[in-house]
Amino acid sequence: SGGRVEMHDLLYTFGKELGSQGSRRLWNHKGVIGALKKQAGADRVRGIFLDMSELKHKIPLDRVTFTEMRKLRYLKFYSSRCHRECKADCKLNFPEGLEFPLDEIRYLYWLKFPLRKLPKDFNPKNLTDLNLPYSEIEEVWEGVKDTPKLKWVDLSHSRKLCNLSGLLNAESLQRLNLEGCTSLEELPREMNRMKSLTLLNMRGCTSLRVLPIMNLISMKTLILTNCSNLQTFRVISDNLETLHLDG
């Protein structure tokens, strides 16, 4: 889709930026873990890509691991062996909590994010793509933050997620994946502001009882499959092309 092409462009830009003098990219798992622990050259790190399936043991990290990474723009903690229905725990943990002052972050993908929410000091003003599948989050972050550039959000299979109010300023959001968020009972009425939203996936949100009346003028695809407790909904969109209600 066009959205994914744009995402590829974002990663292409990342590659170009890393070619500039003085910047660092971290791909090899030993190099990544070494940098996270020692924080050597942290102020030059632009991107971190870590395949957690390469880690043999859980690794405890300090709460200030990311505090000096002021230029970090691309962060991906993933598993090449565990894309979906992943049962393994996150291999990274933060026993004393996490400070996350990443003002420049564009792309954040963290499989099985281990905390209840993103830290208070996280600033998503430049964030374009947020992916926290199979996470432990109960809410995205505390309060409402400005997210003028946020286009794609994937919180799928975050079974403790019960509050989406933190995304109420995400007026540029195009795709929202909430599949398998089994504790989510309702959506905030203020989602009506999301005039750019084209896809809303709530497949398997078994606690969802009602959807508020929303006039989502750009909505093309609405997935409510296996929302077994959904009683009523009224989503208005002249552009709606696909509605999934089976199950």
PDB file of C-alpha atoms in Angstrom:
ATOM      1  CA  SER A   1       0.000   0.000   0.000  1.00  0.00           C
ATOM      2  CA  GLY A   2       0.999   3.610  -0.295  1.00  0.00           C
ATOM      3  CA  GLY A   3       1.510   3.802   3.445  1.00  0.00           C
ATOM      4  CA  ARG A   4       4.047   1.023   3.425  1.00  0.00           C
ATOM      5  CA  VAL A   5       5.864   2.564   0.461  1.00  0.00           C
ATOM      6  CA  GLU A   6       6.167   5.716   2.508  1.00  0.00           C
ATOM      7  CA  MET A   7       7.508   3.651   5.392  1.00  0.00           C
ATOM      8  CA  HIS A   8      10.145   2.197   3.092  1.00  0.00           C
ATOM      9  CA  ASP A   9      11.040   5.750   2.120  1.00  0.00           C
ATOM     10  CA  LEU A  10      11.470   6.538   5.804  1.00  0.00           C
ATOM     11  CA  LEU A  11      13.914   3.674   6.237  1.00  0.00           C
ATOM     12  CA  TYR A  12      15.695   4.689   3.030  1.00  0.00           C
ATOM     13  CA  THR A  13      16.133   8.144   4.522  1.00  0.00           C
ATOM     14  CA  PHE A  14      17.495   6.449   7.630  1.00  0.00           C
ATOM     15  CA  GLY A  15      20.117   4.683   5.495  1.00  0.00           C
ATOM     16  CA  LYS A  16      21.155   7.948   3.880  1.00  0.00           C
ATOM     17  CA  GLU A  17      21.403   9.710   7.226  1.00  0.00           C
ATOM     18  CA  LEU A  18      23.617   6.975   8.577  1.00  0.00           C
ATOM     19  CA  GLY A  19      25.992   7.569   5.733  1.00  0.00           C
ATOM     20  CA  SER A  20      26.691  11.045   7.030  1.00  0.00           C
ATOM     21  CA  GLN A  21      29.899  11.648   8.887  1.00  0.00           C
ATOM     22  CA  GLY A  22      29.803  10.977  12.610  1.00  0.00           C
ATOM     23  CA  SER A  23      26.573   8.964  12.769  1.00  0.00           C
ATOM     24  CA  ARG A  24      26.271   5.369  13.975  1.00  0.00           C
ATOM     25  CA  ARG A  25      23.946   2.511  13.191  1.00  0.00           C
ATOM     26  CA  LEU A  26      23.756  -0.605  15.326  1.00  0.00           C
ATOM     27  CA  TRP A  27      22.581  -3.887  13.779  1.00  0.00           C
ATOM     28  CA  ASN A  28      24.731  -6.703  15.209  1.00  0.00           C
ATOM     29  CA  HIS A  29      23.219  -7.918  18.489  1.00  0.00           C
ATOM     30  CA  LYS A  30      26.559  -7.908  20.314  1.00  0.00           C
ATOM     31  CA  GLY A  31      27.247  -4.369  19.203  1.00  0.00           C
ATOM     32  CA  VAL A  32      23.758  -3.256  20.201  1.00  0.00           C
ATOM     33  CA  ILE A  33      23.915  -4.779  23.678  1.00  0.00           C
ATOM     34  CA  GLY A  34      27.416  -3.421  24.202  1.00  0.00           C
ATOM     35  CA  ALA A  35      26.277   0.079  23.298  1.00  0.00           C
ATOM     36  CA  LEU A  36      23.163  -0.153  25.468  1.00  0.00           C
ATOM     37  CA  LYS A  37      25.197  -1.230  28.481  1.00  0.00           C
ATOM     38  CA  LYS A  38      28.250   0.988  28.093  1.00  0.00           C
ATOM     39  CA  GLN A  39      26.545   3.979  26.433  1.00  0.00           C
ATOM     40  CA  ALA A  40      29.800   4.608  24.591  1.00  0.00           C
ATOM     41  CA  GLY A  41      29.244   7.007  21.703  1.00  0.00           C
ATOM     42  CA  ALA A  42      25.548   7.155  22.557  1.00  0.00           C
ATOM     43  CA  ASP A  43      25.237  10.751  21.378  1.00  0.00           C
ATOM     44  CA  ARG A  44      26.083   9.655  17.809  1.00  0.00           C
ATOM     45  CA  VAL A  45      23.622   6.756  17.525  1.00  0.00           C
ATOM     46  CA  ARG A  46      20.899   7.362  14.934  1.00  0.00           C
ATOM     47  CA  GLY A  47      19.455   3.867  14.634  1.00  0.00           C
ATOM     48  CA  ILE A  48      19.222   0.587  16.558  1.00  0.00           C
ATOM     49  CA  PHE A  49      17.906  -2.644  15.037  1.00  0.00           C
ATOM     50  CA  LEU A  50      18.022  -5.649  17.382  1.00  0.00           C
ATOM     51  CA  ASP A  51      16.786  -9.153  16.570  1.00  0.00           C
ATOM     52  CA  MET A  52      15.911 -10.422  20.052  1.00  0.00           C
ATOM     53  CA  SER A  53      15.799 -14.021  18.847  1.00  0.00           C
ATOM     54  CA  GLU A  54      19.606 -13.849  18.804  1.00  0.00           C
ATOM     55  CA  LEU A  55      19.731 -13.222  22.554  1.00  0.00           C
ATOM     56  CA  LYS A  56      20.112 -16.342  24.685  1.00  0.00           C
ATOM     57  CA  HIS A  57      19.240 -14.806  28.047  1.00  0.00           C
ATOM     58  CA  LYS A  58      17.266 -11.925  29.495  1.00  0.00           C
ATOM     59  CA  ILE A  59      19.323  -8.773  29.756  1.00  0.00           C
ATOM     60  CA  PRO A  60      18.650  -6.207  32.518  1.00  0.00           C
ATOM     61  CA  LEU A  61      19.386  -2.642  31.465  1.00  0.00           C
ATOM     62  CA  ASP A  62      19.790   0.574  33.414  1.00  0.00           C
ATOM     63  CA  ARG A  63      16.956   3.097  33.472  1.00  0.00           C
ATOM     64  CA  VAL A  64      19.234   5.716  31.830  1.00  0.00           C
ATOM     65  CA  THR A  65      20.213   3.485  28.898  1.00  0.00           C
ATOM     66  CA  PHE A  66      18.716   5.862  26.323  1.00  0.00           C
ATOM     67  CA  THR A  67      19.219   9.236  28.005  1.00  0.00           C
ATOM     68  CA  GLU A  68      22.304  10.191  25.980  1.00  0.00           C
ATOM     69  CA  MET A  69      20.874   8.988  22.657  1.00  0.00           C
ATOM     70  CA  ARG A  70      19.480  12.392  21.764  1.00  0.00           C
ATOM     71  CA  LYS A  71      19.879  11.788  18.023  1.00  0.00           C
ATOM     72  CA  LEU A  72      18.179   8.383  17.962  1.00  0.00           C
ATOM     73  CA  ARG A  73      15.585   8.316  15.188  1.00  0.00           C
ATOM     74  CA  TYR A  74      14.965   4.648  14.421  1.00  0.00           C
ATOM     75  CA  LEU A  75      14.550   1.964  17.074  1.00  0.00           C
ATOM     76  CA  LYS A  76      13.457  -1.592  16.307  1.00  0.00           C
ATOM     77  CA  PHE A  77      13.455  -4.462  18.805  1.00  0.00           C
ATOM     78  CA  TYR A  78      11.962  -7.433  16.963  1.00  0.00           C
ATOM     79  CA  SER A  79      12.209 -11.211  16.561  1.00  0.00           C
ATOM     80  CA  SER A  80      12.843 -12.831  13.198  1.00  0.00           C
ATOM     81  CA  ARG A  81      11.614 -16.167  14.592  1.00  0.00           C
ATOM     82  CA  CYS A  82       8.485 -14.924  16.247  1.00  0.00           C
ATOM     83  CA  HIS A  83       6.346 -12.655  14.112  1.00  0.00           C
ATOM     84  CA  ARG A  84       2.893 -13.594  15.414  1.00  0.00           C
ATOM     85  CA  GLU A  85       1.489 -15.625  18.299  1.00  0.00           C
ATOM     86  CA  CYS A  86       4.754 -14.989  20.056  1.00  0.00           C
ATOM     87  CA  LYS A  87       5.041 -16.691  23.449  1.00  0.00           C
ATOM     88  CA  ALA A  88       8.591 -15.723  24.340  1.00  0.00           C
ATOM     89  CA  ASP A  89       9.101 -12.872  26.805  1.00  0.00           C
ATOM     90  CA  CYS A  90      10.878  -9.669  25.884  1.00  0.00           C
ATOM     91  CA  LYS A  91      14.586 -10.332  26.373  1.00  0.00           C
ATOM     92  CA  LEU A  92      15.229  -6.763  27.536  1.00  0.00           C
ATOM     93  CA  ASN A  93      14.010  -5.599  30.919  1.00  0.00           C
ATOM     94  CA  PHE A  94      14.390  -2.493  33.028  1.00  0.00           C
ATOM     95  CA  PRO A  95      14.181  -3.412  36.736  1.00  0.00           C
ATOM     96  CA  GLU A  96      14.367   0.236  37.849  1.00  0.00           C
ATOM     97  CA  GLY A  97      12.130   1.658  35.131  1.00  0.00           C
ATOM     98  CA  LEU A  98      13.067   3.515  31.971  1.00  0.00           C
ATOM     99  CA  GLU A  99      13.915   7.069  30.978  1.00  0.00           C
ATOM    100  CA  PHE A 100      13.129   7.651  27.315  1.00  0.00           C
ATOM    101  CA  PRO A 101      13.798  11.286  26.283  1.00  0.00           C
ATOM    102  CA  LEU A 102      13.841  10.624  22.535  1.00  0.00           C
ATOM    103  CA  ASP A 103      12.703  13.886  20.954  1.00  0.00           C
ATOM    104  CA  GLU A 104      13.967  12.943  17.486  1.00  0.00           C
ATOM    105  CA  ILE A 105      12.465   9.452  17.239  1.00  0.00           C
ATOM    106  CA  ARG A 106      10.638   8.770  13.940  1.00  0.00           C
ATOM    107  CA  TYR A 107      10.172   5.005  13.971  1.00  0.00           C
ATOM    108  CA  LEU A 108       9.588   2.938  17.113  1.00  0.00           C
ATOM    109  CA  TYR A 109       9.020  -0.817  16.931  1.00  0.00           C
ATOM    110  CA  TRP A 110       9.291  -2.729  20.204  1.00  0.00           C
ATOM    111  CA  LEU A 111       7.938  -6.278  20.274  1.00  0.00           C
ATOM    112  CA  LYS A 112       6.619  -7.181  23.736  1.00  0.00           C
ATOM    113  CA  PHE A 113       7.375  -3.773  25.237  1.00  0.00           C
ATOM    114  CA  PRO A 114       7.696  -4.689  28.945  1.00  0.00           C
ATOM    115  CA  LEU A 115       6.256  -1.627  30.716  1.00  0.00           C
ATOM    116  CA  ARG A 116       2.674  -0.485  31.395  1.00  0.00           C
ATOM    117  CA  LYS A 117       3.133   2.671  29.299  1.00  0.00           C
ATOM    118  CA  LEU A 118       5.790   4.674  27.525  1.00  0.00           C
ATOM    119  CA  PRO A 119       7.696   6.888  29.993  1.00  0.00           C
ATOM    120  CA  LYS A 120       6.599  10.431  30.858  1.00  0.00           C
ATOM    121  CA  ASP A 121       9.623  12.028  29.221  1.00  0.00           C
ATOM    122  CA  PHE A 122       8.957  10.392  25.842  1.00  0.00           C
ATOM    123  CA  ASN A 123       8.202  13.102  23.278  1.00  0.00           C
ATOM    124  CA  PRO A 124       6.436  11.828  20.117  1.00  0.00           C
ATOM    125  CA  LYS A 125       6.419  15.160  18.267  1.00  0.00           C
ATOM    126  CA  ASN A 126       8.434  13.671  15.361  1.00  0.00           C
ATOM    127  CA  LEU A 127       7.065  10.122  15.599  1.00  0.00           C
ATOM    128  CA  THR A 128       5.627   8.720  12.363  1.00  0.00           C
ATOM    129  CA  ASP A 129       5.283   4.998  13.064  1.00  0.00           C
ATOM    130  CA  LEU A 130       4.535   3.432  16.482  1.00  0.00           C
ATOM    131  CA  ASN A 131       4.521  -0.361  16.822  1.00  0.00           C
ATOM    132  CA  LEU A 132       4.136  -2.073  20.208  1.00  0.00           C
ATOM    133  CA  PRO A 133       2.668  -5.502  19.338  1.00  0.00           C
ATOM    134  CA  TYR A 134       2.202  -8.067  22.125  1.00  0.00           C
ATOM    135  CA  SER A 135       3.168  -5.422  24.672  1.00  0.00           C
ATOM    136  CA  GLU A 136       2.384  -5.083  28.375  1.00  0.00           C
ATOM    137  CA  ILE A 137       0.981  -1.569  27.989  1.00  0.00           C
ATOM    138  CA  GLU A 138      -2.260  -0.516  29.658  1.00  0.00           C
ATOM    139  CA  GLU A 139      -2.160   2.892  27.986  1.00  0.00           C
ATOM    140  CA  VAL A 140       0.162   4.316  25.351  1.00  0.00           C
ATOM    141  CA  TRP A 141       1.467   7.095  27.585  1.00  0.00           C
ATOM    142  CA  GLU A 142       0.194   9.222  30.432  1.00  0.00           C
ATOM    143  CA  GLY A 143      -2.038  12.098  29.381  1.00  0.00           C
ATOM    144  CA  VAL A 144      -2.399  13.455  25.857  1.00  0.00           C
ATOM    145  CA  LYS A 145       0.709  14.287  23.839  1.00  0.00           C
ATOM    146  CA  ASP A 146       1.067  16.198  20.579  1.00  0.00           C
ATOM    147  CA  THR A 147       1.611  13.768  17.704  1.00  0.00           C
ATOM    148  CA  PRO A 148       1.364  15.906  14.550  1.00  0.00           C
ATOM    149  CA  LYS A 149       3.280  13.443  12.337  1.00  0.00           C
ATOM    150  CA  LEU A 150       1.963  10.108  13.622  1.00  0.00           C
ATOM    151  CA  LYS A 151       0.459   8.060  10.767  1.00  0.00           C
ATOM    152  CA  TRP A 152       0.642   4.385  11.743  1.00  0.00           C
ATOM    153  CA  VAL A 153      -0.040   2.744  15.111  1.00  0.00           C
ATOM    154  CA  ASP A 154       0.071  -1.001  15.811  1.00  0.00           C
ATOM    155  CA  LEU A 155      -0.818  -2.055  19.360  1.00  0.00           C
ATOM    156  CA  SER A 156      -2.096  -5.468  18.324  1.00  0.00           C
ATOM    157  CA  HIS A 157      -2.358  -8.261  20.903  1.00  0.00           C
ATOM    158  CA  SER A 158      -1.588  -5.913  23.786  1.00  0.00           C
ATOM    159  CA  ARG A 159      -3.997  -7.757  26.043  1.00  0.00           C
ATOM    160  CA  LYS A 160      -3.826  -5.307  28.946  1.00  0.00           C
ATOM    161  CA  LEU A 161      -4.511  -2.186  26.871  1.00  0.00           C
ATOM    162  CA  CYS A 162      -7.631  -0.467  28.195  1.00  0.00           C
ATOM    163  CA  ASN A 163      -7.100   3.250  27.523  1.00  0.00           C
ATOM    164  CA  LEU A 164      -6.532   4.999  24.181  1.00  0.00           C
ATOM    165  CA  SER A 165      -6.952   8.582  25.375  1.00  0.00           C
ATOM    166  CA  GLY A 166      -3.264   9.324  24.813  1.00  0.00           C
ATOM    167  CA  LEU A 167      -3.812   9.239  21.043  1.00  0.00           C
ATOM    168  CA  LEU A 168      -6.535  11.885  20.939  1.00  0.00           C
ATOM    169  CA  ASN A 169      -4.268  14.458  19.255  1.00  0.00           C
ATOM    170  CA  ALA A 170      -3.220  12.024  16.513  1.00  0.00           C
ATOM    171  CA  GLU A 171      -5.218  13.823  13.847  1.00  0.00           C
ATOM    172  CA  SER A 172      -2.894  12.656  11.041  1.00  0.00           C
ATOM    173  CA  LEU A 173      -3.302   8.984  11.949  1.00  0.00           C
ATOM    174  CA  GLN A 174      -4.059   6.786   8.933  1.00  0.00           C
ATOM    175  CA  ARG A 175      -3.952   3.197  10.234  1.00  0.00           C
ATOM    176  CA  LEU A 176      -4.778   1.929  13.728  1.00  0.00           C
ATOM    177  CA  ASN A 177      -4.334  -1.765  14.523  1.00  0.00           C
ATOM    178  CA  LEU A 178      -5.932  -2.893  17.794  1.00  0.00           C
ATOM    179  CA  GLU A 179      -6.402  -6.550  16.890  1.00  0.00           C
ATOM    180  CA  GLY A 180      -6.492  -8.844  19.900  1.00  0.00           C
ATOM    181  CA  CYS A 181      -6.622  -6.053  22.503  1.00  0.00           C
ATOM    182  CA  THR A 182      -8.952  -8.098  24.668  1.00  0.00           C
ATOM    183  CA  SER A 183      -9.224  -5.659  27.619  1.00  0.00           C
ATOM    184  CA  LEU A 184     -10.366  -2.713  25.503  1.00  0.00           C
ATOM    185  CA  GLU A 185     -14.036  -2.004  26.272  1.00  0.00           C
ATOM    186  CA  GLU A 186     -14.623   1.234  24.394  1.00  0.00           C
ATOM    187  CA  LEU A 187     -13.117   3.869  22.149  1.00  0.00           C
ATOM    188  CA  PRO A 188     -13.045   7.535  23.173  1.00  0.00           C
ATOM    189  CA  ARG A 189     -15.564   9.796  21.437  1.00  0.00           C
ATOM    190  CA  GLU A 190     -12.753  12.178  20.605  1.00  0.00           C
ATOM    191  CA  MET A 191     -11.512   9.725  17.977  1.00  0.00           C
ATOM    192  CA  ASN A 192     -13.912  11.636  15.763  1.00  0.00           C
ATOM    193  CA  ARG A 193     -11.005  14.057  15.234  1.00  0.00           C
ATOM    194  CA  MET A 194      -9.083  11.429  13.269  1.00  0.00           C
ATOM    195  CA  LYS A 195     -10.205  12.638   9.862  1.00  0.00           C
ATOM    196  CA  SER A 196      -7.280  10.923   8.088  1.00  0.00           C
ATOM    197  CA  LEU A 197      -7.974   7.443   9.499  1.00  0.00           C
ATOM    198  CA  THR A 198      -8.462   4.975   6.640  1.00  0.00           C
ATOM    199  CA  LEU A 199      -8.164   1.635   8.485  1.00  0.00           C
ATOM    200  CA  LEU A 200      -9.333   0.571  11.936  1.00  0.00           C
ATOM    201  CA  ASN A 201      -8.687  -3.061  12.873  1.00  0.00           C
ATOM    202  CA  MET A 202     -10.382  -4.287  16.054  1.00  0.00           C
ATOM    203  CA  ARG A 203     -10.528  -7.973  15.220  1.00  0.00           C
ATOM    204  CA  GLY A 204     -10.833 -10.093  18.350  1.00  0.00           C
ATOM    205  CA  CYS A 205     -11.447  -7.192  20.754  1.00  0.00           C
ATOM    206  CA  THR A 206     -13.729  -9.421  22.799  1.00  0.00           C
ATOM    207  CA  SER A 207     -14.430  -6.881  25.577  1.00  0.00           C
ATOM    208  CA  LEU A 208     -15.520  -4.138  23.171  1.00  0.00           C
ATOM    209  CA  ARG A 209     -19.157  -3.273  23.952  1.00  0.00           C
ATOM    210  CA  VAL A 210     -19.957  -0.184  21.938  1.00  0.00           C
ATOM    211  CA  LEU A 211     -18.405   2.169  19.419  1.00  0.00           C
ATOM    212  CA  PRO A 212     -19.193   5.879  19.775  1.00  0.00           C
ATOM    213  CA  ILE A 213     -20.888   7.715  16.927  1.00  0.00           C
ATOM    214  CA  MET A 214     -18.020   8.817  14.712  1.00  0.00           C
ATOM    215  CA  ASN A 215     -17.888  10.624  11.402  1.00  0.00           C
ATOM    216  CA  LEU A 216     -14.582   9.316  10.050  1.00  0.00           C
ATOM    217  CA  ILE A 217     -14.672  10.769   6.571  1.00  0.00           C
ATOM    218  CA  SER A 218     -11.571   8.938   5.272  1.00  0.00           C
ATOM    219  CA  MET A 219     -12.417   5.494   6.669  1.00  0.00           C
ATOM    220  CA  LYS A 220     -12.149   2.776   4.002  1.00  0.00           C
ATOM    221  CA  THR A 221     -11.701  -0.419   6.028  1.00  0.00           C
ATOM    222  CA  LEU A 222     -13.336  -1.273   9.357  1.00  0.00           C
ATOM    223  CA  ILE A 223     -12.653  -4.699  10.887  1.00  0.00           C
ATOM    224  CA  LEU A 224     -14.885  -5.835  13.757  1.00  0.00           C
ATOM    225  CA  THR A 225     -14.545  -9.592  13.294  1.00  0.00           C
ATOM    226  CA  ASN A 226     -14.947 -11.639  16.494  1.00  0.00           C
ATOM    227  CA  CYS A 227     -15.930  -8.641  18.608  1.00  0.00           C
ATOM    228  CA  SER A 228     -18.296 -10.952  20.454  1.00  0.00           C
ATOM    229  CA  ASN A 229     -19.637  -8.403  22.975  1.00  0.00           C
ATOM    230  CA  LEU A 230     -20.165  -5.527  20.551  1.00  0.00           C
ATOM    231  CA  GLN A 231     -23.780  -4.419  20.880  1.00  0.00           C
ATOM    232  CA  THR A 232     -24.081  -1.440  18.607  1.00  0.00           C
ATOM    233  CA  PHE A 233     -22.004   0.878  16.463  1.00  0.00           C
ATOM    234  CA  ARG A 234     -22.484   3.759  14.087  1.00  0.00           C
ATOM    235  CA  VAL A 235     -19.464   4.797  12.079  1.00  0.00           C
ATOM    236  CA  ILE A 236     -20.233   7.223   9.288  1.00  0.00           C
ATOM    237  CA  SER A 237     -17.979   7.361   6.261  1.00  0.00           C
ATOM    238  CA  ASP A 238     -18.930   7.971   2.651  1.00  0.00           C
ATOM    239  CA  ASN A 239     -15.668   6.269   1.658  1.00  0.00           C
ATOM    240  CA  LEU A 240     -16.181   2.984   3.519  1.00  0.00           C
ATOM    241  CA  GLU A 241     -15.278   0.147   1.146  1.00  0.00           C
ATOM    242  CA  THR A 242     -14.818  -2.865   3.436  1.00  0.00           C
ATOM    243  CA  LEU A 243     -16.663  -3.808   6.631  1.00  0.00           C
ATOM    244  CA  HIS A 244     -15.827  -7.080   8.401  1.00  0.00           C
ATOM    245  CA  LEU A 245     -18.413  -8.250  10.942  1.00  0.00           C
ATOM    246  CA  ASP A 246     -18.146 -12.029  10.707  1.00  0.00           C
ATOM    247  CA  GLY A 247     -17.765 -14.022  13.904  1.00  0.00           C
TER     248      GLY A 247
END
